[in-house]
Coordinates of C-alpha atoms and ligand atoms in Angstrom, one line a residue:
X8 CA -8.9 -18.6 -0.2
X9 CA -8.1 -17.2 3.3
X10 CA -7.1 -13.6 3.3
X11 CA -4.9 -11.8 6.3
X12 CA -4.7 -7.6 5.9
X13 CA -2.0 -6.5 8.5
X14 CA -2.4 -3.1 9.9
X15 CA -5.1 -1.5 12.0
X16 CA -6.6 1.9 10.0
X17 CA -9.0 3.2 8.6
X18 CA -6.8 2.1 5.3
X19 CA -6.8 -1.5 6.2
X20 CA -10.9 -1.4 7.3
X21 CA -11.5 0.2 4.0
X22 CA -9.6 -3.3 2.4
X23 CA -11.3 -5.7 4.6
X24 CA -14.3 -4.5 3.5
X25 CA -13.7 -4.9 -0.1
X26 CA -11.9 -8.3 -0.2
X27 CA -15.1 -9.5 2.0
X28 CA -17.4 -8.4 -1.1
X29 CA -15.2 -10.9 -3.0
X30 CA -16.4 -14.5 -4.2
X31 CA -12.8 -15.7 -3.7
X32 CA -12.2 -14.6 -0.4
X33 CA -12.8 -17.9 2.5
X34 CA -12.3 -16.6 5.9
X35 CA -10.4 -13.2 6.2
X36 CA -8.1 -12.5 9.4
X37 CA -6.8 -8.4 10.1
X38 CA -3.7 -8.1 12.3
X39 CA -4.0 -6.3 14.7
X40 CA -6.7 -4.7 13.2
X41 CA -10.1 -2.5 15.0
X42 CA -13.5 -2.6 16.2
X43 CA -14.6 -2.2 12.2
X44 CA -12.4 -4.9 10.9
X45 CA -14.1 -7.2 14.0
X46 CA -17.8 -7.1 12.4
X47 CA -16.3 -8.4 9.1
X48 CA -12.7 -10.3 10.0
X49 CA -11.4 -12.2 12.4
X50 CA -9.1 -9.8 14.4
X51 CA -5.6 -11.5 15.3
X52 CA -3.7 -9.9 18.3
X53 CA -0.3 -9.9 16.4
X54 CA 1.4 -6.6 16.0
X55 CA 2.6 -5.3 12.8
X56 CA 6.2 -4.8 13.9
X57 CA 6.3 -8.7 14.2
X58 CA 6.8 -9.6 11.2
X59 CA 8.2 -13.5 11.9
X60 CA 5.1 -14.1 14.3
X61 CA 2.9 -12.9 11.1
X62 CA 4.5 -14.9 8.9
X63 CA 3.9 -17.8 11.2
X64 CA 0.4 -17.1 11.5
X65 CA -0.2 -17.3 7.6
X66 CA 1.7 -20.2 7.5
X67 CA -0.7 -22.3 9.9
X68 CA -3.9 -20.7 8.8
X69 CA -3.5 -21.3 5.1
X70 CA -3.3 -17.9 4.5
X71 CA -3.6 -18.0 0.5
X72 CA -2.6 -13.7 0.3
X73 CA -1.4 -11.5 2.9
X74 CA -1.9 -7.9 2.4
X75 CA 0.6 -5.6 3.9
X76 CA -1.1 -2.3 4.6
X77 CA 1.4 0.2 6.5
X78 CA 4.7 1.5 5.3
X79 CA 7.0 0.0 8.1
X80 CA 7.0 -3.7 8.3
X81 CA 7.5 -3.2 4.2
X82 CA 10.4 -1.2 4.3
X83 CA 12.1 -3.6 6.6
X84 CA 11.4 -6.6 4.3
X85 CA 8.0 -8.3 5.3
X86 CA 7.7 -8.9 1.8
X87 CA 11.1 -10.5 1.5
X88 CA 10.2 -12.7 4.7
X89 CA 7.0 -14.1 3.9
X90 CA 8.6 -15.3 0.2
X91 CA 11.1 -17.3 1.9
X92 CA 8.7 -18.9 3.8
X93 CA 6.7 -19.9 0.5
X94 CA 3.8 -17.4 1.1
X95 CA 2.2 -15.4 -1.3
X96 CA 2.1 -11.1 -0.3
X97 CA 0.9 -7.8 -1.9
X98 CA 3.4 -5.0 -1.3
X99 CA 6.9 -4.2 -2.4
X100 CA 10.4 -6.1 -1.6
X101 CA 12.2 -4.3 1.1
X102 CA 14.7 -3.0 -2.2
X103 CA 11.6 -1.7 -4.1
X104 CA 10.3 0.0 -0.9
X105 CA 12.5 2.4 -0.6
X106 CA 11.2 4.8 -3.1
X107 CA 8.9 5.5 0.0
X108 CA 12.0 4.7 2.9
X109 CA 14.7 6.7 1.5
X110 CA 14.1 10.0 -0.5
X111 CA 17.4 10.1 -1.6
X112 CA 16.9 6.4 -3.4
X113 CA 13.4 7.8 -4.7
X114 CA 15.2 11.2 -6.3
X115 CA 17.8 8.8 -8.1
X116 CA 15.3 6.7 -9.2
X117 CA 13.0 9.7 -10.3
X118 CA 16.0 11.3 -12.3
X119 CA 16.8 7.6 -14.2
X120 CA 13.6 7.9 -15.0
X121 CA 13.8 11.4 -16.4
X122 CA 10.5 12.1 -14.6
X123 CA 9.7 15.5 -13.6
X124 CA 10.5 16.3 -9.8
X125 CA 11.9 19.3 -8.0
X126 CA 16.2 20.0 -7.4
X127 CA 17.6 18.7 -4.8
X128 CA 20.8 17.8 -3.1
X129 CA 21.5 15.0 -0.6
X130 CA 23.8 16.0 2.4
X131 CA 24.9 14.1 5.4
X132 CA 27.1 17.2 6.8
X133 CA 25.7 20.0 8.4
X134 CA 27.3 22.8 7.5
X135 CA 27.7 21.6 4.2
X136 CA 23.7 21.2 4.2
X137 CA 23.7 25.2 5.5
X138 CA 25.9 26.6 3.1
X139 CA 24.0 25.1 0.1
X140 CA 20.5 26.3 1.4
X141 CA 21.9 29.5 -1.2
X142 CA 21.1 27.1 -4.1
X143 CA 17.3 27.5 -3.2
X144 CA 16.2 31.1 -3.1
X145 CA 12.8 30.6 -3.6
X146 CA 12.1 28.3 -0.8
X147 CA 13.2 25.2 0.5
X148 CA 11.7 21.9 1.7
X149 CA 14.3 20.0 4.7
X150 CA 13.2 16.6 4.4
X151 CA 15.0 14.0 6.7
X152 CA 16.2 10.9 4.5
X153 CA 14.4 8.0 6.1
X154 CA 10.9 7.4 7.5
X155 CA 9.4 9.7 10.0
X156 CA 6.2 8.9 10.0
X157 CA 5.3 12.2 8.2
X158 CA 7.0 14.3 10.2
X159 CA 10.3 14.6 8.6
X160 CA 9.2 16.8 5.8
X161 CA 9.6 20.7 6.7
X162 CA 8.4 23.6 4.1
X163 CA 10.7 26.6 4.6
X164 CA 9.7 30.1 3.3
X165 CA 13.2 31.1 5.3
X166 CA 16.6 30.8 5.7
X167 CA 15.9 31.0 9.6
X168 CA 13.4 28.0 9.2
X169 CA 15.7 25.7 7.4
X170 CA 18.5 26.1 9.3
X171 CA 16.5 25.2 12.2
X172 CA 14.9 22.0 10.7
X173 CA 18.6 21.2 9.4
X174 CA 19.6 21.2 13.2
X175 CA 16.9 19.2 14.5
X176 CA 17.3 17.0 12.0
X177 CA 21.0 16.6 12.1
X178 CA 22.1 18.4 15.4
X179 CA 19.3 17.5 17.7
X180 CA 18.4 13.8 15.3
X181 CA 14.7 14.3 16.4
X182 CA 14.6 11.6 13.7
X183 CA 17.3 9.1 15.1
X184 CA 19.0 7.6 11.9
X185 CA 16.1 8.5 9.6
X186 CA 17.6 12.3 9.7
X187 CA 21.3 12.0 9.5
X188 CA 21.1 12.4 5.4
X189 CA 18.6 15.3 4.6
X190 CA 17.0 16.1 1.3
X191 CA 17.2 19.7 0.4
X192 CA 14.8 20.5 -2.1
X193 CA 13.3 23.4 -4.6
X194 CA 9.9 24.4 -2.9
X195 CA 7.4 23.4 -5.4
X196 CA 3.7 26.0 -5.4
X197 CA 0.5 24.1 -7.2
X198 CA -2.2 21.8 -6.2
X199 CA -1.7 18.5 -4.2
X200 CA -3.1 14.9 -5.8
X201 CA -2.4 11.4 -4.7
X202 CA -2.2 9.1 -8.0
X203 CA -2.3 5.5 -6.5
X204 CA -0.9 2.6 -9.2
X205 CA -1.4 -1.3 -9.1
X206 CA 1.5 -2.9 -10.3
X207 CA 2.7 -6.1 -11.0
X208 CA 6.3 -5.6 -11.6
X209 CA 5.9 -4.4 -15.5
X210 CA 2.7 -3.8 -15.9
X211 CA 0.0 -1.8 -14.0
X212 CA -3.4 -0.2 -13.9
X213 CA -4.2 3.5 -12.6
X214 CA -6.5 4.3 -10.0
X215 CA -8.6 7.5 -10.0
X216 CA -6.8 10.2 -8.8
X217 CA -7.7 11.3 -4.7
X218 CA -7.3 14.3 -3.3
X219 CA -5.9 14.4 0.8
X220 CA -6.1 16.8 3.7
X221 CA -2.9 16.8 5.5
X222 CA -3.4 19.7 8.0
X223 CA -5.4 19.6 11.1
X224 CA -7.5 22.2 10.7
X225 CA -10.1 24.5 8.1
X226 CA -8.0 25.5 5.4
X227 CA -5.1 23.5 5.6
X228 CA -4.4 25.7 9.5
X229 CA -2.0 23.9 11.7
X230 CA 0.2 21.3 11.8
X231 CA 0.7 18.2 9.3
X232 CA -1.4 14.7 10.4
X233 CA -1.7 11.6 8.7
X234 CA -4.9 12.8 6.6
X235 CA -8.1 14.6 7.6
X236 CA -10.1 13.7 4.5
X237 CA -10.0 12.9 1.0
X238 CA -11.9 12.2 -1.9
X239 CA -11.9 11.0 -5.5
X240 CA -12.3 11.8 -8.3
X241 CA -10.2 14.9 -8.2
X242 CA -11.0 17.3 -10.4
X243 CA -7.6 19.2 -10.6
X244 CA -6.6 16.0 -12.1
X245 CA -8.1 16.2 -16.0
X246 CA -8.3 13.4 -18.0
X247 CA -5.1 15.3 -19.7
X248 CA -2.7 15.8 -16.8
X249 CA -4.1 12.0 -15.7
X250 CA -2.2 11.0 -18.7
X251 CA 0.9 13.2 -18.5
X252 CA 1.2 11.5 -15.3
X253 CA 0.7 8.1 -16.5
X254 CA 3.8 8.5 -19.4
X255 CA 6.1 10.9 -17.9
X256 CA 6.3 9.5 -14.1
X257 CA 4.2 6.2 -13.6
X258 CA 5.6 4.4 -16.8
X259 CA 9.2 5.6 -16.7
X260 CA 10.1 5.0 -12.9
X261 CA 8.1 1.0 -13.1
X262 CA 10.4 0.5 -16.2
X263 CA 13.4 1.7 -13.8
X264 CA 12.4 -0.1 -11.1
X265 CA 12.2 -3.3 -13.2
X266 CA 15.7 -2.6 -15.5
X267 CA 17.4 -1.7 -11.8
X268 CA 16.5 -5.8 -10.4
X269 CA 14.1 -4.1 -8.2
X270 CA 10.4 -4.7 -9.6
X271 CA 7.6 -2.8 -8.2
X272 CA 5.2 -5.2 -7.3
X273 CA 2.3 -3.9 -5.3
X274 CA 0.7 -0.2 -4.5
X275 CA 2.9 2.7 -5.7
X276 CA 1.7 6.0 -4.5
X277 CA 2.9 9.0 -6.1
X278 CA 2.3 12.7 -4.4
X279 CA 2.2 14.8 -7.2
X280 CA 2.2 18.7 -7.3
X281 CA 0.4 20.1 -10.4
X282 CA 2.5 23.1 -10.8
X283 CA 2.2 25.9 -13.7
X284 CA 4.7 24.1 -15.4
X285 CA 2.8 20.5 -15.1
X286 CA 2.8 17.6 -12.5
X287 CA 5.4 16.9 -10.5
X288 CA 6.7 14.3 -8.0
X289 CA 6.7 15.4 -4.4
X290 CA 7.1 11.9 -2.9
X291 CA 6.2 8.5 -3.6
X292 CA 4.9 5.7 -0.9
X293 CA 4.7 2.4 -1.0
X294 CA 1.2 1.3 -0.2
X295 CA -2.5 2.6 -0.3
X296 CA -2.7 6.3 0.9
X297 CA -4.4 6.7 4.3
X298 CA -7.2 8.1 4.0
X299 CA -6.9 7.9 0.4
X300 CA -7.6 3.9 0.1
X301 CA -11.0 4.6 2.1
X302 CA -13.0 6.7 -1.3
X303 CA -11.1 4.9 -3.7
X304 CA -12.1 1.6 -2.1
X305 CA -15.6 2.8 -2.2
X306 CA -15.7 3.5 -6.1
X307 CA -13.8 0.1 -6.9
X308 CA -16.6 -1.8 -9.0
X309 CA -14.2 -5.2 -9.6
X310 CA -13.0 -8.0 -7.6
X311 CA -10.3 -6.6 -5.7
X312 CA -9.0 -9.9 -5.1
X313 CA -7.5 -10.6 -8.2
X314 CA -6.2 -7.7 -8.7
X315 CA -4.2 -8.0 -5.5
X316 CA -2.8 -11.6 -6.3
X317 CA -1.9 -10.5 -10.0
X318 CA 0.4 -7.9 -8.3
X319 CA 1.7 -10.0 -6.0
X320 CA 2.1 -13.0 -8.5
X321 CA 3.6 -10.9 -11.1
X322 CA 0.6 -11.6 -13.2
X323 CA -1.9 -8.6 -13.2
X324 CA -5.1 -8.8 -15.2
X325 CA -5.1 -7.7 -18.8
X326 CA -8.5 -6.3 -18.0
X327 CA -7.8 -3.0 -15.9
X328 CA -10.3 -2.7 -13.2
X329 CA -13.8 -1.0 -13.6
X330 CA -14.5 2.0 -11.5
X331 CA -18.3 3.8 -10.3
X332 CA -18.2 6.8 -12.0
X333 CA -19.6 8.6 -9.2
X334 CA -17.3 10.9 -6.3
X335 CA -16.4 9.7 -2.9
X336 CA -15.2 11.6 -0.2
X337 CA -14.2 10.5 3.3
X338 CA -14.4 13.2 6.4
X339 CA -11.7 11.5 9.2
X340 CA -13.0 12.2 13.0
X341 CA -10.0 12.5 15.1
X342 CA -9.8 12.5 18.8
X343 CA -9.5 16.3 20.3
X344 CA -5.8 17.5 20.5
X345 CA -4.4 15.3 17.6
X346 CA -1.9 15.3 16.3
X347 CA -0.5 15.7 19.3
X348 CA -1.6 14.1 22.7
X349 CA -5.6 13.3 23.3
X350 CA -7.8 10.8 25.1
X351 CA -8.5 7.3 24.6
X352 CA -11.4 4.6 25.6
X353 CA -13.9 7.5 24.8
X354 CA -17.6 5.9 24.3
X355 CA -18.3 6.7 20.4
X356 CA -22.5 7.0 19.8
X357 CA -24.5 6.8 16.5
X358 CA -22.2 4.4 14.7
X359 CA -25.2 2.4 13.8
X360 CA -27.7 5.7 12.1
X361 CA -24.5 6.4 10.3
X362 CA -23.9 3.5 9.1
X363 CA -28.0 2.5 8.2
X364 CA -27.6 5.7 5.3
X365 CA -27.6 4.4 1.9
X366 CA -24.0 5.1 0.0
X367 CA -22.3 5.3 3.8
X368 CA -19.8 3.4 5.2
X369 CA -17.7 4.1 8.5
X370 CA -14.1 2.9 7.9
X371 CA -13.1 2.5 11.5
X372 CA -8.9 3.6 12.5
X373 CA -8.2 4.0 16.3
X374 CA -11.5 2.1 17.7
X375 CA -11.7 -0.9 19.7
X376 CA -14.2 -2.8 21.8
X377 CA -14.9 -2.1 25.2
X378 CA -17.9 -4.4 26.3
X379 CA -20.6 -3.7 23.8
X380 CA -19.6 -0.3 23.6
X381 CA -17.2 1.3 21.0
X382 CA -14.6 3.3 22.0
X383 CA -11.6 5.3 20.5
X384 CA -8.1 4.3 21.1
X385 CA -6.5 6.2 18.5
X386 CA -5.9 9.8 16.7
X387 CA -7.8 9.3 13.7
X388 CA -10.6 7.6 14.9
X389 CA -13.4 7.1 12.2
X390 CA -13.8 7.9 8.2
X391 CA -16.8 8.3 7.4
X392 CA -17.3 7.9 3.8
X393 CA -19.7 8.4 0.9
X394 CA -20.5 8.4 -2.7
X395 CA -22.8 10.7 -4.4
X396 CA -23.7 11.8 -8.1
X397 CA -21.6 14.5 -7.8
X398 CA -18.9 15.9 -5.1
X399 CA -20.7 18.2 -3.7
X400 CA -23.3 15.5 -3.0
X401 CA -21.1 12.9 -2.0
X402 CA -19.7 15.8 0.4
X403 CA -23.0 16.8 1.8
X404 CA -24.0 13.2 2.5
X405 CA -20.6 12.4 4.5
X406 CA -21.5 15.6 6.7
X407 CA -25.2 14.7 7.5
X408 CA -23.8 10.9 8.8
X409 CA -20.9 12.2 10.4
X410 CA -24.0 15.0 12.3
X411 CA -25.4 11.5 13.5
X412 CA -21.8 10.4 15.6
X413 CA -20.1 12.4 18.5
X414 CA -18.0 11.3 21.6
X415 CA -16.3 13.5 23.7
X416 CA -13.8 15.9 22.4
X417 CA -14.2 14.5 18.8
X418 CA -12.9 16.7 16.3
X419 CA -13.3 17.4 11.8
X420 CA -12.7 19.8 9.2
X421 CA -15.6 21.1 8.0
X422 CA -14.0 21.8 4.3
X423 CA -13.2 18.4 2.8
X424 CA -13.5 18.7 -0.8
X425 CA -13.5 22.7 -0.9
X426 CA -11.2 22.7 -3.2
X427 CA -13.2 20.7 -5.8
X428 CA -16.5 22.0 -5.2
X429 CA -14.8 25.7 -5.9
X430 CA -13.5 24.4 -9.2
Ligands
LIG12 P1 6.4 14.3 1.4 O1 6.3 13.3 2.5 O2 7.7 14.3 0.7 O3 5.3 14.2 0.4 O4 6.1 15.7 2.0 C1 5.0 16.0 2.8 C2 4.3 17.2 2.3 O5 5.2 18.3 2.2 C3 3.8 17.1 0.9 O6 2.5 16.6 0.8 C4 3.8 18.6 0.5 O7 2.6 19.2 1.0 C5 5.0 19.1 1.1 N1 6.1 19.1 0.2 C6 7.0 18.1 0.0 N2 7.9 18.4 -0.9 C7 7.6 19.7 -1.3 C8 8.2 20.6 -2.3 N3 9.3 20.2 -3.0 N4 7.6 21.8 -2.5 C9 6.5 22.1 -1.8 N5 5.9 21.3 -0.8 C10 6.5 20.1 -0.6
LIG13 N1 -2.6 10.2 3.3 C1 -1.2 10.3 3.0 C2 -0.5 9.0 3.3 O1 -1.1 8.0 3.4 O2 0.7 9.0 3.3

């Protein structure tokens, strides 16, 4: 069957990749896609953001399942679109995606649920946002309503601090419309895991839980990105809060989803912050985790294929999907100065020595083809990913082939996986 993965990341590499291992998969298309997805796909110059002009594509080429890999074109309805044209796509409906577009929808649905998540309130007045910041005295988290490409989500340790990110939200609208309604909530303290869920609607399977990097710099210094690393397993998952997870916040909000006429078909994400009093929701998204997709991609034993069709159909296997017991972890390479402004159409060397080590793969993101040469064109640029016996072996081994690639001004933490390996 032909295959088309929209989006461009190191996420969407990490799929191609996987779907190619498949015995079902005929020829696989990635829109707009990278220099990675270009060894194993056939790239298609269409841009995410056109949704019709996708659906069009997949419509002439046979495309048999479409694979929506970032959060926008699903929260405006690709989904929705490509089943009125007949076509068969993993993701959410535009209704069932806003547990990740609105985190006002994803707090009701989290309270139907009766799943453990931090207070909140929902404002859409200013003042009436400041005067209730009293309600939180042990911290507060201003999170702007809609999608802000993770940017909309400010941790306050004071009053000074909210108020601010209550006026740039709703004074300045640094967010447009995505920041008119803000989400006050409790400030939660634990540790950080991303718990990613296939689900067909009623039924799903559980992925190993992942572990992300969301700061720039050495021990979580600077400001917020899009991911600097991860890995799976993650030990401060257990086997026992893995399950309290599984009954008290997966099960619940898919049953809710479903009873509201708004099945969860697709990847559901949940953050989850494992506090002293157990795990908790921070936020759920509506797809695979970037870079979280990349290690859990790499310990995926089964056919991805029909796992993804079963979600989309409505009709997951009974059997849930085999996993390699041994860790991943992926260390991103991002271009000097990100997350803020940096170079492009850098010349990247030693992509091939990396990429000749046994149990490594470089997921490509912001790359593209320049000649023969391969060059960044993005923030994150590379995720260079292994798997070892152990974490700390998978860790070392990520480190010795990312020693093997440099370009100018390229830039990593030097502490993915601390956490686990000081467990
Ligand atoms: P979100 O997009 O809602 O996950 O927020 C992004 C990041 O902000 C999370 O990964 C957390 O690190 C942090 N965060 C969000 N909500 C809270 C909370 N209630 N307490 C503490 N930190 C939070
Ligand atoms: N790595 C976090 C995310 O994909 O949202």
């Amino acid at each position: 069957m032909n295959i088309l993965v929209i989006g461009s990341g190191g996420r969407e590499h990490a799929l191609v990749w996987k779907i190619k291992q498949s015995r079902k998969a005929g020829k696989v298309f990635c829109a707009p896609g990278n220099a990675g997805t270009a060894q194993l796909a056939q790239n298609v110059p269409i841009p995410v953001d056109d949704m019709e002009g996708l659906a069009r594509f997949a419509k002439e080429n046979l495309v048999a399942l479409t694979v929506v890999g970032p959060e926008v074109p699903l929260c405006e309805g690709i989904v929705d679109l490509f089943h009125e044209m007949g076509l068969t796509v993993f993701g959410p409906s535009k209704a069932a995606a806003q547990l990740e577009g609105s985190k006002d929808f994803m707090k009701n649905v989290v309270n139907s649920a009766g799943a453990p998540t931090a207070a909140y309130e929902t404002h859409t007045v200013r003042d009436e946002a400041i005067d209730a910041l009293g309600h939180f005295p042990n911290g507060v988290v201003v999170k702007a309503d809609g999608l802000a490409a993770g940017k909309g989500v400010v941790v306050c340790d004071t009053k000074e601090e909210a108020v601010a990110a209550i006026d740039r939200m709703m004074g300045q609208m640094e967010f447009g419309a995505a920041g008119a309604t803000v989400v006050l909530e409790e400030k939660l303290v634990g540790e950080e895991a991303s718990v990613l869920v296939f689900c067909d609607g009623e039924r799903y399977h559980m992925m190993p839980a992942a572990q992300d990097h969301k700061r720039i710099g050495d021990g979580d210094a600077g400001p917020n990105t899009g991911g600097m690393g991860a890995y799976s397993p993650a030990p401060v998952v257990t086997p026992g809060i893995l399950a309290n997870i599984e009954s008290h916040i997966i099960k619940p909000v898919i049953k809710t989803m479903h009873d509201m006429g708004a099945p969860y078909r697709g990847v559901l994400y949940a953050g989850i912050m494992i506090t002293a009093e157990g795990p908790k929701v921070l936020e759920f998204n509506c797809r695979f985790g970037d870079p979280e997709c990349q290690p859990v991609m790499m310990r995926l034993k089964s056919d991805i294929v029909p796992l993804l069709t079963g979600c989309a159909k409505g009709a997951l296997p009974v059997e849930p999907p085999e996993w390699d017991p041994r860790a991943s972890v992926c260390v991103v390479m991002a271009a000097g100065g990100y997350p803020g402004s940096y170079q492009k159409g850098e010349t990247i060397s030693g992509l091939d020595q990396a990429a000749a080590m046994k149990d490594v793969v470089v997921f490509h993101a912001g790359t593209k083809l320049d000649g023969q040469n391969v060059v960044t064109s993005g923030g994150r640029v590379l995720g260079v990913t292994s798997l070892g016996d152990s974490v700390a072996s998978a860790v070392k081994l990520a480190y010795r082939a990312v020693s093997e690639i440099t370009w100018d001004g390229a830039v990593y933490r030097t502490d993915i996986a601390k956490r686990a390996l000081s467990r």
